[in-house]
Short mmCIF file of C-alpha atoms and ligand atoms in Angstrom, two decimals:
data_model
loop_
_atom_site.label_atom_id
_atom_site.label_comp_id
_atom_site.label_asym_id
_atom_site.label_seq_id
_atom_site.Cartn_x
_atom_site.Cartn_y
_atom_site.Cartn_z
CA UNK A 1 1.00 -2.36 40.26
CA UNK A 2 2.15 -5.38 38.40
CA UNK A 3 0.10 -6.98 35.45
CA UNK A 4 1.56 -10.95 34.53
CA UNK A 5 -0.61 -11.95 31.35
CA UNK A 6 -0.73 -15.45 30.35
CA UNK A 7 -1.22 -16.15 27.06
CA UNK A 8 -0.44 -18.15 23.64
CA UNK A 9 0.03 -14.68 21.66
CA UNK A 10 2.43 -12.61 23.69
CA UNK A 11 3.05 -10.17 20.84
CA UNK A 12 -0.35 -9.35 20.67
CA UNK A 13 -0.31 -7.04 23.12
CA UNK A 14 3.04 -5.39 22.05
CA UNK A 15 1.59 -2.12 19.86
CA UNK A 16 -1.03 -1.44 22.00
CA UNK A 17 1.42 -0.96 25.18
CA UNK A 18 4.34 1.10 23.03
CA UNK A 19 1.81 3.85 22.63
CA UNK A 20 -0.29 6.65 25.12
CA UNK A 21 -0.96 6.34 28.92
CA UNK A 22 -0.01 3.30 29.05
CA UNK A 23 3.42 3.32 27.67
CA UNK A 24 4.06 6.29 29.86
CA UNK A 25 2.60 4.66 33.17
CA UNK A 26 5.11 1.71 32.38
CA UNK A 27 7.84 4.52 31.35
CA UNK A 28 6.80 5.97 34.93
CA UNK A 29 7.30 2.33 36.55
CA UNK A 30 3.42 3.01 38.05
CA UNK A 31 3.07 -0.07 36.40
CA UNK A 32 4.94 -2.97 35.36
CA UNK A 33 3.40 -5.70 32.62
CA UNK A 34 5.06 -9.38 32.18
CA UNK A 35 4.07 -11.37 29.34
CA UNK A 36 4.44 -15.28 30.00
CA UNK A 37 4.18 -17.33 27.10
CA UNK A 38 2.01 -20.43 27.72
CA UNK A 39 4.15 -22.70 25.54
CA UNK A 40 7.11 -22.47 28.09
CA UNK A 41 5.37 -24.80 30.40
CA UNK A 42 4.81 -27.66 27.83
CA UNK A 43 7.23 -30.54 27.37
CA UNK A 44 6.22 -32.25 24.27
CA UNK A 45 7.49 -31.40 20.72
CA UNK A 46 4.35 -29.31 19.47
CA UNK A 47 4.12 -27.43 22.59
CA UNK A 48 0.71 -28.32 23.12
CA UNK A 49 -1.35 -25.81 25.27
CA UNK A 50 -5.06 -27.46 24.54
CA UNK A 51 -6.73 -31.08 23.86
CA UNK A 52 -10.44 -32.23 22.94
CA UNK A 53 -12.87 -32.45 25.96
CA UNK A 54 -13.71 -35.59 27.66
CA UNK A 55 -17.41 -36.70 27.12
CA UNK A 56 -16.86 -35.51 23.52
CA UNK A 57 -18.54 -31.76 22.41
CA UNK A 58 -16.56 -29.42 19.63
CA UNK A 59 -13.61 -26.98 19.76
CA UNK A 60 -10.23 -27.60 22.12
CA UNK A 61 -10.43 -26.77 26.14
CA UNK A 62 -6.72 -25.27 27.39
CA UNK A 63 -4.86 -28.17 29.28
CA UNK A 64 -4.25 -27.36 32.94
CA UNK A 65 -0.49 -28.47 33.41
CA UNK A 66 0.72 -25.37 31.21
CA UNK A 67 -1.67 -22.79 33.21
CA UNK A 68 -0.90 -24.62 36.45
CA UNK A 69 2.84 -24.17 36.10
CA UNK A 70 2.92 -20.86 34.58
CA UNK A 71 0.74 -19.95 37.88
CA UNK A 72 3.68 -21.76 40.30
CA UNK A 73 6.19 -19.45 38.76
CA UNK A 74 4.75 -16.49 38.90
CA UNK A 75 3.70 -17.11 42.56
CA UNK A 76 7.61 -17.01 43.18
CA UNK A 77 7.86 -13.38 42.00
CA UNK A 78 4.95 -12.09 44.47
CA UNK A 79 5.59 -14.38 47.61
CA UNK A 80 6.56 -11.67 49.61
CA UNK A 81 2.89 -9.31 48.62
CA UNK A 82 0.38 -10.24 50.87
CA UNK A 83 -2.77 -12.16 50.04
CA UNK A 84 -5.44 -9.35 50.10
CA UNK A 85 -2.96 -7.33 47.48
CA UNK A 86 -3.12 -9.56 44.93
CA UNK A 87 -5.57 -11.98 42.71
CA UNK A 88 -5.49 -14.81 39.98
CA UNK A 89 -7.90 -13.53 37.40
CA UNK A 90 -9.50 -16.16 34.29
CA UNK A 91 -10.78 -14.37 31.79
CA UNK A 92 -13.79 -15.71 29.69
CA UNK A 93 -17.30 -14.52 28.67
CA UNK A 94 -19.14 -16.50 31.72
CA UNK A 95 -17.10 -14.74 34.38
CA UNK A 96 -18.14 -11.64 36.54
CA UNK A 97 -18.99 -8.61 34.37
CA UNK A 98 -16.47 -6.08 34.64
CA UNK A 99 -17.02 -2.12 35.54
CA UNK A 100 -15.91 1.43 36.94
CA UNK A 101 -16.56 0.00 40.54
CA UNK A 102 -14.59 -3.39 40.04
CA UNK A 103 -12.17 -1.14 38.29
CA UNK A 104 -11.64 1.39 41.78
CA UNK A 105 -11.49 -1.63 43.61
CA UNK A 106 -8.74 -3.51 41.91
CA UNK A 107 -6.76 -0.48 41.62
CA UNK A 108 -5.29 -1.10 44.78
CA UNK A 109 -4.26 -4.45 44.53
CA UNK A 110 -0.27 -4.70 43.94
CA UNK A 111 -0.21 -7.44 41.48
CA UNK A 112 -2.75 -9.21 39.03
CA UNK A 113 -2.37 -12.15 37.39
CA UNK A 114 -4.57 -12.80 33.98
CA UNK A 115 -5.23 -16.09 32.76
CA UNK A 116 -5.96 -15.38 28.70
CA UNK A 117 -8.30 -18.05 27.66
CA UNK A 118 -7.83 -19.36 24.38
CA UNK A 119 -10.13 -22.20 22.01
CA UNK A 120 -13.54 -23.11 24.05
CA UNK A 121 -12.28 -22.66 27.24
CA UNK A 122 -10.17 -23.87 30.07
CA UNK A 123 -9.99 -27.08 31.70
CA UNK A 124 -12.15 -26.54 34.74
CA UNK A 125 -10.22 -27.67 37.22
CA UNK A 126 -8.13 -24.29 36.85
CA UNK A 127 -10.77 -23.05 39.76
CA UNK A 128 -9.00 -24.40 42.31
CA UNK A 129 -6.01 -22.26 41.41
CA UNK A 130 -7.94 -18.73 40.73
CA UNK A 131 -9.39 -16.23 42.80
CA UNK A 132 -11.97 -14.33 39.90
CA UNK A 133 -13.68 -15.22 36.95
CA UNK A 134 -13.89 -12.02 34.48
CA UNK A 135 -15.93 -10.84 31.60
CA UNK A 136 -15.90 -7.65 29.70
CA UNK A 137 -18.70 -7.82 28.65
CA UNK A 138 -21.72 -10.11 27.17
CA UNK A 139 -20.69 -11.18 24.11
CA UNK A 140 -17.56 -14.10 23.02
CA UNK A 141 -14.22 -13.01 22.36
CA UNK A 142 -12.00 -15.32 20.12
CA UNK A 143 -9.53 -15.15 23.79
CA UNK A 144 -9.05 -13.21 26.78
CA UNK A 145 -6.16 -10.83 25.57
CA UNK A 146 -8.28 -8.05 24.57
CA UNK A 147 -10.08 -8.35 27.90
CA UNK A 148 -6.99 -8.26 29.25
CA UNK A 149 -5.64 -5.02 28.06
CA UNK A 150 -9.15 -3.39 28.51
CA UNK A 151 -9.22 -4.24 32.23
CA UNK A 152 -4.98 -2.92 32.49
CA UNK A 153 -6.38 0.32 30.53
CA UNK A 154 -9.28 0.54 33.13
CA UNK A 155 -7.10 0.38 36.12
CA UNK A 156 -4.00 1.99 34.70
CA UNK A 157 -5.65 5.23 34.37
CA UNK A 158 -7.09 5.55 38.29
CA UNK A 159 -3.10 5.05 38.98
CA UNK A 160 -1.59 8.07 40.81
CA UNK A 161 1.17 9.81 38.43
CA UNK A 162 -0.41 7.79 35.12
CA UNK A 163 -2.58 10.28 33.77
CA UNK A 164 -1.67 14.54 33.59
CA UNK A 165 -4.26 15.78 35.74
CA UNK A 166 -5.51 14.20 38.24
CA UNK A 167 -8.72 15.57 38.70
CA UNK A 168 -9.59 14.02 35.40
CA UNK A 169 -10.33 10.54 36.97
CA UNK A 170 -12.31 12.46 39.77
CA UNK A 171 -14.65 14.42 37.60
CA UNK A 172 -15.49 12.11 34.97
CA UNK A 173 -18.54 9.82 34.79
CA UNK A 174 -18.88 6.98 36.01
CA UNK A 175 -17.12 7.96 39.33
CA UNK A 176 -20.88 8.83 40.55
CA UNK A 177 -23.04 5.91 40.19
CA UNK A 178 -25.92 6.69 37.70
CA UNK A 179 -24.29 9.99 36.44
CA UNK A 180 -22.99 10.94 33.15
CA UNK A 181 -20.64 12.98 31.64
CA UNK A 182 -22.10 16.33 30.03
CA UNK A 183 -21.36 17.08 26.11
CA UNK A 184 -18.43 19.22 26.03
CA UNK A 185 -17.19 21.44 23.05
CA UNK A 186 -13.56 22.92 22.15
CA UNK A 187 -12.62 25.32 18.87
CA UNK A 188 -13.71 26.20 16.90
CA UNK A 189 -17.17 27.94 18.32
CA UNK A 190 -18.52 27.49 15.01
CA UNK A 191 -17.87 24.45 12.41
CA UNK A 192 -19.32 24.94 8.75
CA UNK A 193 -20.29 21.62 6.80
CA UNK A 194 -21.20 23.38 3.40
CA UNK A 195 -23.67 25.78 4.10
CA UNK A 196 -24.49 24.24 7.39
CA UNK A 197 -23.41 25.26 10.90
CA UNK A 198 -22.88 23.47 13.92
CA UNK A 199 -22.37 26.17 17.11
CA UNK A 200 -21.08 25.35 20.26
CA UNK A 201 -23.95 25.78 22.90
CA UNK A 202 -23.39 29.99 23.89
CA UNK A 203 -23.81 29.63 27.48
CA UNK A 204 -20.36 27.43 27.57
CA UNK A 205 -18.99 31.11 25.90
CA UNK A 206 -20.68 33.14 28.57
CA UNK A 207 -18.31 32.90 31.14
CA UNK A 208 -20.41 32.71 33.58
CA UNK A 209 -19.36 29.78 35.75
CA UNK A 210 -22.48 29.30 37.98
CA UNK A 211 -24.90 28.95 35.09
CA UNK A 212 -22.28 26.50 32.92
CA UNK A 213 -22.22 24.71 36.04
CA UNK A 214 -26.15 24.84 35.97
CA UNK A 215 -26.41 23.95 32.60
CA UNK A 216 -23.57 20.54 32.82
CA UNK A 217 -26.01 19.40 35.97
CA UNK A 218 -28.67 19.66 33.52
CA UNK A 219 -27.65 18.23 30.23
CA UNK A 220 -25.48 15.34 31.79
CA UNK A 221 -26.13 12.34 30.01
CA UNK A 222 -27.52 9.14 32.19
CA UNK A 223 -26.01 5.78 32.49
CA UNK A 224 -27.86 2.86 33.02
N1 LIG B 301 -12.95 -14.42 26.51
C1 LIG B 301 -13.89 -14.59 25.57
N2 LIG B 301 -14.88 -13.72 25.68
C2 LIG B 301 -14.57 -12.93 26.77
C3 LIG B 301 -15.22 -11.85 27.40
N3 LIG B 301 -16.38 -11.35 26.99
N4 LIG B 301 -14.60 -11.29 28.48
C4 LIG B 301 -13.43 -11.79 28.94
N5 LIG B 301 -12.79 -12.80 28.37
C5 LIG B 301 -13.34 -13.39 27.29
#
């Protein structure tokens, strides 16, 4: 899977990919991440990337001759994947809210492209050249790299070969709809906070598989 990130920060992202899954899936080649700096496609001596919106109204919109040529050339690189395998994603707060199930789905696509959104937004007419609108949620981010990296993460780890086990992704919540993941405990049995103690539930110590399995079922905690 290849991720191409647009953006006017391409060091942003540097840190978070040199460390953890996702510096081994890219270590592993199971995926492959291209930063394209904005900037590259402007002519003028400021590399300008935004401009004031017609019809007046605050903040800077992100001019569309950057974005639209920073598209064209990284269209060249996946020519030869076929349409259904890959998508032109904008990022921004009004787009399509993002989950587990969009997260399955993209998972098999061969190659994304992300369209960071900087300032107040994007000259509109960049709809004509995307396939998605995205949001990570309901609130305003000061730009679309963080949403970025959180939809990579969220794909990344369904990869085959990026994660140790496997049947990690499998059991854990989320991959039901409506179904939790249950509390879970490791050493030691028994942590002391002055004279307090907090035990680990006994029946996870009771080896006794059926009624742990029992008591998960149980105690799993709900997601709206
Ligand atoms: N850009 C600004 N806010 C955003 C959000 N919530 N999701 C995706 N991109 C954004």
């Amino acid at each position: 899977m290849k991720f191409n990130i647009i953006t006017i920060f391409p060091k942003l992202l540097d840190s978070y990919l040199e460390e953890g899954i996702l510096s081994r899936a890219l270590a592993k080649k199971v995926i492959k991440i291209k930063t394209h700096d904005l900037r590259k496609w402007t002519k003028d001596k400021h590399r300008t990337v935004d401009d004031t919106p017609y019809g007046g109204g605050a903040g800077m919109l992100m001019k569309i001759e950057p974005l639209y040529k920073a598209l064209q050339h990284i269209k060249k690189s996946s020519q030869k994947i076929e349409k259904k395998k890959k998508k032109i994603i904008l990022l921004s707060a009004s787009g399509k809210k993002w989950n587990q199930a969009l997260a399955q789905k993209y998972s098999t696509l061969e190659d994304i492209v992300f369209i960071c959104g900087r300032y107040e937004g994007v000259d509109w007419r960049i709809k004509e050249f995307i396939d998605e609108e995205v949001s990570i949620g309901d609130y305003v981010l000061t730009g679309g790299e963080l949403a970025a990296m959180v939809i990579i993460d969220s794909i990344t780890r369904l990869l085959p070969g990026s994660l140790g086990n496997e049947n990690s992704v499998a059991e854990e919540s989320h991959s039901k709809k409506n179904v939790g993941e249950y509390p879970q405990y490791t050493r030691p049995e028994e942590f002391k906070v002055g004279q307090k103690k907090y035990k680990v539930p006994p029946i996870l110590l009771s080896g006794d598989h059926e009624r742990i399995k029992e008591w998960r079922r149980k105690n799993q905690k709900i997601i709206k």
